CSV table of C-alpha atoms (C1' of nucleotides) in Angstrom, one decimal:
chain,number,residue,atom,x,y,z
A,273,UNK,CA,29.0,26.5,2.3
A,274,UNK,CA,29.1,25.3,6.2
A,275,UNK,CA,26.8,22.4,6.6
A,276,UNK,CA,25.6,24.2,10.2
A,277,UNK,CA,24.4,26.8,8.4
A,278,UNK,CA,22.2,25.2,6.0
A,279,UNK,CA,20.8,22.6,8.3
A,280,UNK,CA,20.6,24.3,10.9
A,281,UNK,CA,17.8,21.6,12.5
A,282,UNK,CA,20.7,19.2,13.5
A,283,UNK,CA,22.3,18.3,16.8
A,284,UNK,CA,25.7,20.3,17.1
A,285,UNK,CA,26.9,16.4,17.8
A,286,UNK,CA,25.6,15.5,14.3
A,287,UNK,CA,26.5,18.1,12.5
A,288,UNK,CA,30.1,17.0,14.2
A,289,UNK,CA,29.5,13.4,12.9
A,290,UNK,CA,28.7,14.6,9.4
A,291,UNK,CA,31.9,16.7,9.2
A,292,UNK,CA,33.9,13.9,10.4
A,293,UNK,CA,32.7,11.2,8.4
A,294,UNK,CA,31.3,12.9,5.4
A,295,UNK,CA,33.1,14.1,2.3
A,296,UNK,CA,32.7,17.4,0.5
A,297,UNK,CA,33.0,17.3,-3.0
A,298,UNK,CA,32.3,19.5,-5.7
A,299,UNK,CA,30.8,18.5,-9.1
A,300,UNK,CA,30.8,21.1,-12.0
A,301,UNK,CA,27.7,22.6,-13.8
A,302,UNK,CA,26.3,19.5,-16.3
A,303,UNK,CA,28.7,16.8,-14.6
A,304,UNK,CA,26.5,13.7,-13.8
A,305,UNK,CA,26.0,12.7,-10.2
A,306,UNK,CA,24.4,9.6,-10.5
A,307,UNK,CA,23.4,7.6,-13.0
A,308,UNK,CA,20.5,5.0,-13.6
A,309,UNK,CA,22.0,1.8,-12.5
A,310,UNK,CA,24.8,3.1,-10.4
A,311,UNK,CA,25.8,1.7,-7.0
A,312,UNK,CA,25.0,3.8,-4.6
A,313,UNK,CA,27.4,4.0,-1.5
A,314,UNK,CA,26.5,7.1,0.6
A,315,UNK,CA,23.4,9.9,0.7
A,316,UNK,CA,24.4,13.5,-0.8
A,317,UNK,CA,23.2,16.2,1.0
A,318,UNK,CA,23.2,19.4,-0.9
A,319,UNK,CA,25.2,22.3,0.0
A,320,UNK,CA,25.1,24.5,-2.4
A,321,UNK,CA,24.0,24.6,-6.0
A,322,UNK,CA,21.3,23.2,-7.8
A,323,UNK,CA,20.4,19.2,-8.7
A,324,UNK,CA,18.3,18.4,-11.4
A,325,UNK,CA,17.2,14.8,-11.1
A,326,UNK,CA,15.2,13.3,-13.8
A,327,UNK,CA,14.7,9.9,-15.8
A,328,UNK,CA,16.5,8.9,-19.4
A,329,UNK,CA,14.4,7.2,-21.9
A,330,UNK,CA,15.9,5.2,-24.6
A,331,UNK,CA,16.3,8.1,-26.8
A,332,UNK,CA,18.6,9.9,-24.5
A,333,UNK,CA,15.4,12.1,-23.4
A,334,UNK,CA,15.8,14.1,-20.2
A,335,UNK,CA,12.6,14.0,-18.2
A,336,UNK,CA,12.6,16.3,-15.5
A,337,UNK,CA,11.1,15.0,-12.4
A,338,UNK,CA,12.3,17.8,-9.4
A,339,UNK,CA,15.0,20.0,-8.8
A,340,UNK,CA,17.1,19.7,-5.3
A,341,UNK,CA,19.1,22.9,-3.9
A,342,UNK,CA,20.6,23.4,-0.7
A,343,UNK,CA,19.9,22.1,2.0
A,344,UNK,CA,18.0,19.5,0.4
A,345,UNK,CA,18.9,15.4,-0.1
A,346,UNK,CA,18.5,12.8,-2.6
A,347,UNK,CA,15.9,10.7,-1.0
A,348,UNK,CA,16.5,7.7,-3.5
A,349,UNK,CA,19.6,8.0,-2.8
A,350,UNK,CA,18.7,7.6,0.7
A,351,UNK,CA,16.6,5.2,-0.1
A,352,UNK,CA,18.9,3.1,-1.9
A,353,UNK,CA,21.6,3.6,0.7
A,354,UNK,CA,20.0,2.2,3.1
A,355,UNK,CA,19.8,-1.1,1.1
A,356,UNK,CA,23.0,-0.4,-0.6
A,357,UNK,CA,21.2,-0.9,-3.7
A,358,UNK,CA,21.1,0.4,-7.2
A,359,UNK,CA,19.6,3.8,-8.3
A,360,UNK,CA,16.8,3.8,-10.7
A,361,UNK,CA,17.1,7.9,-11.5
A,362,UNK,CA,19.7,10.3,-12.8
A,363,UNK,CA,21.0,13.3,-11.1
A,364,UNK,CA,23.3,16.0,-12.6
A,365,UNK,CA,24.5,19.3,-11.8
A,366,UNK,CA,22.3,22.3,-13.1
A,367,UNK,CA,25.2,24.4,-11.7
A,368,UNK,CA,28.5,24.0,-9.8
A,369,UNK,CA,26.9,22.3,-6.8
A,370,UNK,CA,28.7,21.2,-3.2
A,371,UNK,CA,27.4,18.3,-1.5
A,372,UNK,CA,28.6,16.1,1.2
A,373,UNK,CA,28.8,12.2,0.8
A,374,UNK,CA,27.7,10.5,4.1
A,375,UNK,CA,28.7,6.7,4.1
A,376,UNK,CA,25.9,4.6,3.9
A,377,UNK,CA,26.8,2.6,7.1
A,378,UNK,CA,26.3,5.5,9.0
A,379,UNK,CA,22.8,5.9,8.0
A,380,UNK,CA,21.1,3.2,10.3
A,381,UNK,CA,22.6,4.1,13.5
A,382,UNK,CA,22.0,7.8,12.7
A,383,UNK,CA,18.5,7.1,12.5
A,384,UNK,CA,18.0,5.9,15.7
A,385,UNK,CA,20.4,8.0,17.3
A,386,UNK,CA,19.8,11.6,16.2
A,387,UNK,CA,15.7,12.5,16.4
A,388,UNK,CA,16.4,15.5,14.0
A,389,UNK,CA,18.2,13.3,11.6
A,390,UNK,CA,15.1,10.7,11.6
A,391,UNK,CA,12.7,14.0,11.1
A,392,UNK,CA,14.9,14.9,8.0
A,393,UNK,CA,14.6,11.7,6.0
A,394,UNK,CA,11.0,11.1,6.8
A,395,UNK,CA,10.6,14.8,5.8
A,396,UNK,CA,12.9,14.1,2.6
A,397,UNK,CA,10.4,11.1,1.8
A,398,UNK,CA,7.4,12.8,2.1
A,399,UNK,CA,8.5,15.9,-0.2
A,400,UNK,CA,9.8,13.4,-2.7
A,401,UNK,CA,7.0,11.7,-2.9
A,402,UNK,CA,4.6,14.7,-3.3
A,403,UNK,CA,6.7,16.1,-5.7
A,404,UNK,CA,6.2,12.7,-8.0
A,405,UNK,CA,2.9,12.6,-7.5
A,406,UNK,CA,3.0,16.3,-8.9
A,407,UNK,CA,4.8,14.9,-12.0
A,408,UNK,CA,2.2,12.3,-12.3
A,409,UNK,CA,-0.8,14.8,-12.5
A,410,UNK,CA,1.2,17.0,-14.1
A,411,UNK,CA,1.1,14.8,-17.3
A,412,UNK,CA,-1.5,12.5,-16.9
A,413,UNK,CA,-3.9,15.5,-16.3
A,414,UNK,CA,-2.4,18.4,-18.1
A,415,UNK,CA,-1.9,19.5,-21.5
A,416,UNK,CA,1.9,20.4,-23.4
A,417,UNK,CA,1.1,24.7,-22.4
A,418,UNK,CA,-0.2,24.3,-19.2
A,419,UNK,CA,2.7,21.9,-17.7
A,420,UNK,CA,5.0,24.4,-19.9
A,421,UNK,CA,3.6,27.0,-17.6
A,422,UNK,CA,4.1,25.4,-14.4
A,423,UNK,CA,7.8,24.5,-15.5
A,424,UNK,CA,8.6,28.0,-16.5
A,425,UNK,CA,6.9,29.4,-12.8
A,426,UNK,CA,9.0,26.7,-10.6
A,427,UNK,CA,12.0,27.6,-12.8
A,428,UNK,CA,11.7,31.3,-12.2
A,429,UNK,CA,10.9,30.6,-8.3
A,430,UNK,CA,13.4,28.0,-8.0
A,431,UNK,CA,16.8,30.4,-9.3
A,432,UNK,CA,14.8,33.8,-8.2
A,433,UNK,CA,15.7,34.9,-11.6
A,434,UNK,CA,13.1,36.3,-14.3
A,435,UNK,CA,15.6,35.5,-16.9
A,436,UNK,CA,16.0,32.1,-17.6
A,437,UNK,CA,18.7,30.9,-19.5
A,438,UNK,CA,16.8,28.2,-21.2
A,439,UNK,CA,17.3,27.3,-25.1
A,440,UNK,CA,13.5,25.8,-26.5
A,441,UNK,CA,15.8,22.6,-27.0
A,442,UNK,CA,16.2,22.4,-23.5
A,443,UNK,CA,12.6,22.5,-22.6
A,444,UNK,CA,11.3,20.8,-24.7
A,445,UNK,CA,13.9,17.5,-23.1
A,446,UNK,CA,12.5,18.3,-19.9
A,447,UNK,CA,9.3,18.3,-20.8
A,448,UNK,CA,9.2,15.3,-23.2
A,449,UNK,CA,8.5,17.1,-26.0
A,450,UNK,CA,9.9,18.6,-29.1
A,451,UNK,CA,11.5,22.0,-29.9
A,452,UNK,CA,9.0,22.8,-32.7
A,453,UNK,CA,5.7,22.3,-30.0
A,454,UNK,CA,7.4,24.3,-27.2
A,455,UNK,CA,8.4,27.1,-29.7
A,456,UNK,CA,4.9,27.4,-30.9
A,457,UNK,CA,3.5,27.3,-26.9
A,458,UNK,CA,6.6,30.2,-26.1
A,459,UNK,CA,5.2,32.3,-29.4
A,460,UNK,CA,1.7,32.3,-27.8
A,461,UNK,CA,2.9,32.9,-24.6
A,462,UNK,CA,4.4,36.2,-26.2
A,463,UNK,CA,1.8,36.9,-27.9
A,464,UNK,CA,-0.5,36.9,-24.9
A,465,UNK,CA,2.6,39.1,-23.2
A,466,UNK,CA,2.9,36.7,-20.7
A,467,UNK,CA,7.1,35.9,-21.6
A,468,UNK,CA,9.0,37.9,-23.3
A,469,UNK,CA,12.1,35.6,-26.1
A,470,UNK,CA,15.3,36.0,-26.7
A,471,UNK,CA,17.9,34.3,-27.5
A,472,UNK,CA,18.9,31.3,-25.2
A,473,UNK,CA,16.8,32.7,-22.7
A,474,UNK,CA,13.1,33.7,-21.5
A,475,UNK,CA,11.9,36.6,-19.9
A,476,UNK,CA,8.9,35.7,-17.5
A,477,UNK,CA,6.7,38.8,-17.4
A,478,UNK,CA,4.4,38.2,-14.9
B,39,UNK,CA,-5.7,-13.9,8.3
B,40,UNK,CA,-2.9,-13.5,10.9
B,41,UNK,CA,-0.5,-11.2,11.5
B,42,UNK,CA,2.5,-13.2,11.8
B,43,UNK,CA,1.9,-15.5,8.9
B,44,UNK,CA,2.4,-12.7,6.9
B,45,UNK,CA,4.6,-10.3,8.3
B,46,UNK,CA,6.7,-13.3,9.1
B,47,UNK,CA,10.2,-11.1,9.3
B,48,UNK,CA,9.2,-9.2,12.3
B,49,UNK,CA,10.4,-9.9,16.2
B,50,UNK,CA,8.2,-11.4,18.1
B,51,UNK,CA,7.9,-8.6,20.4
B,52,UNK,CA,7.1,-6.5,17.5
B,53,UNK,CA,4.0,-8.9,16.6
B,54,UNK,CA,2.8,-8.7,19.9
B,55,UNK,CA,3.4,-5.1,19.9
B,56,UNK,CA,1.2,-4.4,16.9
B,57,UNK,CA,-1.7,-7.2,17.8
B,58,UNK,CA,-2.0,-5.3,21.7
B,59,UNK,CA,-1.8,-1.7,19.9
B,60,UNK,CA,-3.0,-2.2,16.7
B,61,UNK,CA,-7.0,-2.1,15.3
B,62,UNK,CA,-8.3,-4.8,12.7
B,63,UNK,CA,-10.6,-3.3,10.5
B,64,UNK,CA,-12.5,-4.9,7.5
B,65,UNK,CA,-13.0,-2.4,4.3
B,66,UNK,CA,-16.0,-4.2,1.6
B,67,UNK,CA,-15.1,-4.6,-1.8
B,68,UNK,CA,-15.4,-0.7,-3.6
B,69,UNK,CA,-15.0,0.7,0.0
B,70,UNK,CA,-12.5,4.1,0.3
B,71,UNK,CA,-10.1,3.5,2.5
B,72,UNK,CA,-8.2,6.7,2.5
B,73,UNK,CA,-9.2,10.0,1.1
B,74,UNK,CA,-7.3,13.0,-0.6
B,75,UNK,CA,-7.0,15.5,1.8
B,76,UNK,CA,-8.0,12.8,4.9
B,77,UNK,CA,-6.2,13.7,8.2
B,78,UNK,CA,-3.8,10.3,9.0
B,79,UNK,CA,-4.1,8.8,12.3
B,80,UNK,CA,-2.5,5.4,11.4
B,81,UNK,CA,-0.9,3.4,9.2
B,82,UNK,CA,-2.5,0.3,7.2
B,83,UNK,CA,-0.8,-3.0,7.1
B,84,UNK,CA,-2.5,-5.0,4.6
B,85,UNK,CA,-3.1,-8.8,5.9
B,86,UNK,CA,-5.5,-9.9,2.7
B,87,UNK,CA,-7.4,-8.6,0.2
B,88,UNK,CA,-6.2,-5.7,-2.6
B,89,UNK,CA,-6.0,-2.0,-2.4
B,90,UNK,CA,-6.2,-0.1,-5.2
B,91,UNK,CA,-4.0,3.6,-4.8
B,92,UNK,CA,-5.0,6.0,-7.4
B,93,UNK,CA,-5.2,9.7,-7.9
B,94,UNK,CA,-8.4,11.8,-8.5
B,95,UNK,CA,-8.6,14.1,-11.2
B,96,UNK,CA,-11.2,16.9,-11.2
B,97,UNK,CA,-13.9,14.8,-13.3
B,98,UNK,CA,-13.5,11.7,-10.8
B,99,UNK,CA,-11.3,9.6,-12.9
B,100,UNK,CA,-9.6,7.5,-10.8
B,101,UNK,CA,-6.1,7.3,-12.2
B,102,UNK,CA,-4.5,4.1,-10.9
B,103,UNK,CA,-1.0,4.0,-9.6
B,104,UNK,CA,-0.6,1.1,-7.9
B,105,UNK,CA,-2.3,-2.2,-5.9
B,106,UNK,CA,-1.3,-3.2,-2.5
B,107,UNK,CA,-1.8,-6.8,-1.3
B,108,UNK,CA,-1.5,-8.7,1.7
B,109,UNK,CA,2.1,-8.1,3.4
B,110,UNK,CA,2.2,-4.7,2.4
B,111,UNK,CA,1.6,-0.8,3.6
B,112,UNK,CA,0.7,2.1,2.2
B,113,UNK,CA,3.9,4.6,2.3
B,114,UNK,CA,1.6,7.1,2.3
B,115,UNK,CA,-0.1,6.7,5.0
B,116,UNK,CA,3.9,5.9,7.0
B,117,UNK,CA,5.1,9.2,5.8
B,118,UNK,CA,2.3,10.5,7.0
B,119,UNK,CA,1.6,9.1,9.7
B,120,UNK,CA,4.9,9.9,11.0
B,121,UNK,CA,3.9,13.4,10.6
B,122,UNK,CA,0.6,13.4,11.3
B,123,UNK,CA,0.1,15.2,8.1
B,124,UNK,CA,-2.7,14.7,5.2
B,125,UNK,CA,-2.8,12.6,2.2
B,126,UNK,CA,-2.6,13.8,-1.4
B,127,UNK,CA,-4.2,9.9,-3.0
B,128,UNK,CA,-6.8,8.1,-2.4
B,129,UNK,CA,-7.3,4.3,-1.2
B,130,UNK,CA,-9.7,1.9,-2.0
B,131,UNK,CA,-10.4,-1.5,-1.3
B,132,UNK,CA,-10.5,-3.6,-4.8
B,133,UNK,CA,-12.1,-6.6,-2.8
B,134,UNK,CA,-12.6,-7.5,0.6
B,135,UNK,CA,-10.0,-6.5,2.4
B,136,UNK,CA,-8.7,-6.8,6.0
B,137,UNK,CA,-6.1,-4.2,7.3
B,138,UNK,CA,-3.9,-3.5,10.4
B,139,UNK,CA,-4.2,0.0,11.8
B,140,UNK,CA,-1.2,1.5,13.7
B,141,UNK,CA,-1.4,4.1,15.6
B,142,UNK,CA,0.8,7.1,14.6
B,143,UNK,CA,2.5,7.4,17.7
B,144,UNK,CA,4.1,3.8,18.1
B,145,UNK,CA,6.1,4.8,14.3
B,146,UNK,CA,9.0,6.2,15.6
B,147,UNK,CA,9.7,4.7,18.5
B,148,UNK,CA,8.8,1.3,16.8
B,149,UNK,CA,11.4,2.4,14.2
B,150,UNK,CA,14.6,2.9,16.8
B,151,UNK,CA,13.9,0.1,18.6
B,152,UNK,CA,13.1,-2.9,16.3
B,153,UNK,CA,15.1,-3.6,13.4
B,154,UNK,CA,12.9,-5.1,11.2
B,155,UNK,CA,10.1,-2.4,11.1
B,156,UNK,CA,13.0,-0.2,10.2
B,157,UNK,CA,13.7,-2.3,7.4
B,158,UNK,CA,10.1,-2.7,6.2
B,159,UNK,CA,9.4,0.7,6.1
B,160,UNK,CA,12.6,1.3,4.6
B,161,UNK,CA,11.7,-1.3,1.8
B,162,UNK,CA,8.1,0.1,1.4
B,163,UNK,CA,9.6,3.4,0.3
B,164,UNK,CA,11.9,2.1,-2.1
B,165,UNK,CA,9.1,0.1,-3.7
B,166,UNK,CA,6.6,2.6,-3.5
B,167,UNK,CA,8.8,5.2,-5.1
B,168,UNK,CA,10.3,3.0,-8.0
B,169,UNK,CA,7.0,1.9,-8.5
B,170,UNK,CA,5.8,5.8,-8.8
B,171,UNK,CA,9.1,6.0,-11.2
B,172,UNK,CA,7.6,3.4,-13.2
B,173,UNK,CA,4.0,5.1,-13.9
B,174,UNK,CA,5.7,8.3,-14.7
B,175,UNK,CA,7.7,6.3,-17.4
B,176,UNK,CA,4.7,4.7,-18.7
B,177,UNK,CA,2.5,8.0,-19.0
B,178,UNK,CA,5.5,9.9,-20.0
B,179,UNK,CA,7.2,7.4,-22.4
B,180,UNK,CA,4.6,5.1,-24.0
B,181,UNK,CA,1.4,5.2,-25.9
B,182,UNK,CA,-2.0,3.8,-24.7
B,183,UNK,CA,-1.7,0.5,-26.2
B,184,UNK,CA,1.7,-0.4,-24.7
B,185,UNK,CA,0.2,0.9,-21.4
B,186,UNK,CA,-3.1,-1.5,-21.7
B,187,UNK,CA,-0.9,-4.0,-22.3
B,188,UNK,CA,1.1,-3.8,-19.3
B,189,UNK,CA,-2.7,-2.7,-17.2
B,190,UNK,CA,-3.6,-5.9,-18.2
B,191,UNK,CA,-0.3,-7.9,-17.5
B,192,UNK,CA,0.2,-6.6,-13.8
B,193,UNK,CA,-3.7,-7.2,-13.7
B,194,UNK,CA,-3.6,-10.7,-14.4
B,195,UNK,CA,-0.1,-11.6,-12.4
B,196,UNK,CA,-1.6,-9.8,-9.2
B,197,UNK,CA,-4.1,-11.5,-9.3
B,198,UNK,CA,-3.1,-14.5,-10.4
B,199,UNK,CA,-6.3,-15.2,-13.3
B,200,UNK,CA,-6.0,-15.3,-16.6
B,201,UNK,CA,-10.1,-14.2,-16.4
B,202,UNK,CA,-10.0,-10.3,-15.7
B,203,UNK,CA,-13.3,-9.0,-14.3
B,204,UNK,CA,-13.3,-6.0,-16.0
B,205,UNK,CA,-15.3,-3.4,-18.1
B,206,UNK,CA,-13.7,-1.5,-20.4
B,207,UNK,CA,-14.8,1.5,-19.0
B,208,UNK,CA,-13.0,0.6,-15.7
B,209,UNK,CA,-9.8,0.1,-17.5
B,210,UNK,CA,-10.3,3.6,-19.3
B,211,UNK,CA,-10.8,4.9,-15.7
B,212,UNK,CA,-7.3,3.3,-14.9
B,213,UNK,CA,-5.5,4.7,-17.7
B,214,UNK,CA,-7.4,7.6,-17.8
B,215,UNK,CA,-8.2,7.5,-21.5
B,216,UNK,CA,-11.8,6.9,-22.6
B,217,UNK,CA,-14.0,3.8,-23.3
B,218,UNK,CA,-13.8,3.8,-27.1
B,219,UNK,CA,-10.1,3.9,-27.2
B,220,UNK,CA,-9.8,0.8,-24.5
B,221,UNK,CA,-12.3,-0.8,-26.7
B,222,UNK,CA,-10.5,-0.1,-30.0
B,223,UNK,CA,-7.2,-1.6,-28.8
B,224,UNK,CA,-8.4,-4.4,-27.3
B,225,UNK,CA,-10.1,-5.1,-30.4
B,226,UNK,CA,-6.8,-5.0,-31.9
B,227,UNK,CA,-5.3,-7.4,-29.8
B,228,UNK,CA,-8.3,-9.4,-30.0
B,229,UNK,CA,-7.2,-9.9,-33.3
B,230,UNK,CA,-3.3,-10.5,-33.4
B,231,UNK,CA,-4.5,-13.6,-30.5
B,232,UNK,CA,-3.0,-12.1,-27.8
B,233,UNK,CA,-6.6,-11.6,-25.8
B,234,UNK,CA,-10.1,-13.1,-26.1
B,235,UNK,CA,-12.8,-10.6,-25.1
B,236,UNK,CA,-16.5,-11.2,-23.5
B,237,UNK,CA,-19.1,-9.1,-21.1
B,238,UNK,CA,-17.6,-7.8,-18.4
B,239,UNK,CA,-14.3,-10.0,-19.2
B,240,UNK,CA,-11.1,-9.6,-20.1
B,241,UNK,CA,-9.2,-13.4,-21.3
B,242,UNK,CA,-5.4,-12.8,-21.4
B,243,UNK,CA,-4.4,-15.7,-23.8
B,244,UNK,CA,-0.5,-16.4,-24.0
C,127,DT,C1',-41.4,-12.3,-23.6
C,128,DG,C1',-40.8,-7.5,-23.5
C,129,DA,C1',-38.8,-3.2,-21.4
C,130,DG,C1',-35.0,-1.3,-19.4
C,131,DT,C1',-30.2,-1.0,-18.6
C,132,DC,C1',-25.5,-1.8,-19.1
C,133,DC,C1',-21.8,-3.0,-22.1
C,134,DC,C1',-19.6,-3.1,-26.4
C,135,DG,C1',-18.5,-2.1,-31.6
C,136,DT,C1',-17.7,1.3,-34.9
C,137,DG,C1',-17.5,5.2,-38.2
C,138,DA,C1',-16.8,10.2,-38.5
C,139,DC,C1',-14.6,13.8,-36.9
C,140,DC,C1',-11.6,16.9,-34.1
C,141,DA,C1',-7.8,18.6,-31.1
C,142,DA,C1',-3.2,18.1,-29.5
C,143,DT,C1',1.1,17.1,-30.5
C,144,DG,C1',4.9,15.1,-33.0
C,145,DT,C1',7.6,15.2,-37.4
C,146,DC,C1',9.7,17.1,-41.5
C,147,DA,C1',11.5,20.6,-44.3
C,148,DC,C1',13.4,24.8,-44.8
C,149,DA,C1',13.8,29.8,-43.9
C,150,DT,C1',15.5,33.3,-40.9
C,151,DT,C1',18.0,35.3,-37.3
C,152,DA,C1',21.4,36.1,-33.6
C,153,DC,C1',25.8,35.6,-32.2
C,154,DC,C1',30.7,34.3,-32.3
C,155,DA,C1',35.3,34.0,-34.1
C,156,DC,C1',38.4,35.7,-37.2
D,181,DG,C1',32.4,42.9,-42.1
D,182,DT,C1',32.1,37.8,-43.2
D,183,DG,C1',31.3,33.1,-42.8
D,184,DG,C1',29.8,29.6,-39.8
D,185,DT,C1',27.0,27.7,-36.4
D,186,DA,C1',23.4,27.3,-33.2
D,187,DA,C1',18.8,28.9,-32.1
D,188,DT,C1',14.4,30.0,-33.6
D,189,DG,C1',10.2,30.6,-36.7
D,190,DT,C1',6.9,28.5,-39.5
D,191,DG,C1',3.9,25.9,-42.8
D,192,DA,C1',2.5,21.3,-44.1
D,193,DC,C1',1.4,17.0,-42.8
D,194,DA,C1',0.9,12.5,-39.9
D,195,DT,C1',-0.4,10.2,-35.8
D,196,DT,C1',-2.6,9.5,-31.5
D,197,DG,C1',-6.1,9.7,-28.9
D,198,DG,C1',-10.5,11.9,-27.4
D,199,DT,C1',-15.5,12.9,-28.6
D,200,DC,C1',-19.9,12.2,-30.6
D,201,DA,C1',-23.5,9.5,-32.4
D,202,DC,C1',-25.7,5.6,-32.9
D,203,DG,C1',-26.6,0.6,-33.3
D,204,DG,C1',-26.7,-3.9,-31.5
D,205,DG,C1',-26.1,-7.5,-28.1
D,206,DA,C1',-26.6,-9.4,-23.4
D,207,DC,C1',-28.4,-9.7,-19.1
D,208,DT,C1',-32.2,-8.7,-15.7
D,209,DC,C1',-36.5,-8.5,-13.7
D,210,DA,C1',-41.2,-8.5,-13.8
DNA sequence: TGAGTCCCGTGACCAATGTCACATTACCAC
DNA sequence: GTGGTAATGTGACATTGGTCACGGGACTCA
């Protein structure tokens, strides 16, 4: 995808800058993009695709935090490139996913340079942010079926599919929880004819 | 206490800046600083005292995330700011506490032309977020007594007291669990030595 | 010193969720 | 088709934490 068409909020001499300076690359669907710990050396900004970025307990747990699609950036790692510092957070590929690499360097003196870019990363923080803070109530707050609700709803919305190709395994890592208690929750659900199961995937009604 | 004791990384122009633009205020202990939903006009450097940032759940429990102390801003109230937009926590003064207020519109000129107020507010998103990382790992990864014992850890190292003024029932407020649980556990640790418990007092031993 | 109030201790019980064991089913490769 | 494998269904049980009920202790204020 063309980066002008996605961000379309940038100055034509940005967008110029990016294209110069930043590299495309292309990571496949489950390859890791960054890793708790890593380095990080530039900000991604998302082309195409779809990021799922999330935090690994001991156990190897996925716990999904947000997803991040097109035209959409990786505020820690914005964050973190700024300071050239370490990531605390994993990102991988939910599906093949573009995304350019802009050198960390750049980042200051884009800041003060390009107003729309300064709008972007303050935007990017705030979203980020909110979206935690929706994690946070999301299990301090909630119980296992109604954050299984939510995450089958922003999943549907999010792909713009009613099929979701989703194993209860699968879920159940994302939500910190266990096959058994998900399959239960997804049997109610049914029940109540508010999804419809198959195999390896679930059929939002609604 | 003054401005450039504390902030002690900033120009001095910028000091000067904030002192001729900027509005002390003076928030009692238990006094809301910031509300959910509160329209931001300014951001709050924090020159002494202790801010408590929590989230309100639909009983009133006030589910703590973090403390701010002296040296440090809410990153709420920057992202906001900069955008003139609402806030989603709420702020509270733990003790007597004396803030800075910035107007919204010296942010982003402040942030092309001095450096160092592009670093701090840089810095106070990165520690705001992997601080909100850290709660989410706590609430999503550990059980109530792992999570008192860390509560009452930062508690006492913020602080710097080994004598915490609290009730249990504040604690259960924190952690947003109930009285008789708090109580149970610290029972418990009563026991193994690890705390000493009175009225209205919490004794970390080791 | 006595009443009132707040804080804390504690047992009984319940609901939500995690764990274990094992059966069943769907699909794939041959 | 057949065998194998991964996904799902399900009952039994354990654990954690929340709720209820109530008793007792400590501080306050008149």
């Amino acid at each position: 995808m063309e980066l002008k068409k996605i961000y379309t909020q940038f100055e034509p001499e940005l967008l110029e800058l990016l294209e110069e300076k930043g590299m495309h690359k292309t990571f496949a669907a489950g390859e890791v993009i960054l890793r708790t710990g890593q380095y990080i050396k530039s900000t991604a900004l998302i082309l195409s695709g779809r990021v799922k970025i999330y935090r690994e307990n001991e156990e190897g747990g996925e716990f999904l935090m947000y997803f991040l699609q097109a035209g959409q950036a990786c505020a820690v790692s914005m964050i973190c490139a700024l300071q050239a510092d370490t990531s605390e957070i994993m990102a991988k590929a939910e599906e093949e996913t573009e995304v350019l690499l802009v050198p960390v360097e750049l980042m200051e003196s884009m800041m003060t340079k390009y107003r729309s870019w300064y709008q972007y990363v303050i935007q990017t923080y705030r979203s980020r942010f909110d979206e935690m803070l929706t994690v946070v109530d999301h299990i301090a707050f909630q119980n296992m079926d109604e954050r299984l609700e939510f995450y089958l709803k922003r999943y549907a919305e999010q792909t713009g599919k009613k099929m979701l190709e989703l194993s209860h395994q699968q879920i159940a890592d994302d939500l910190n929880s266990s096959r058994e208690v998900i399959s239960r929750l997804l049997k109610k659900m049914e029940q109540q004819g508010r999804v419809k199961l198959h195999r390896n995937l679930v059929e939002v009604v609604k």
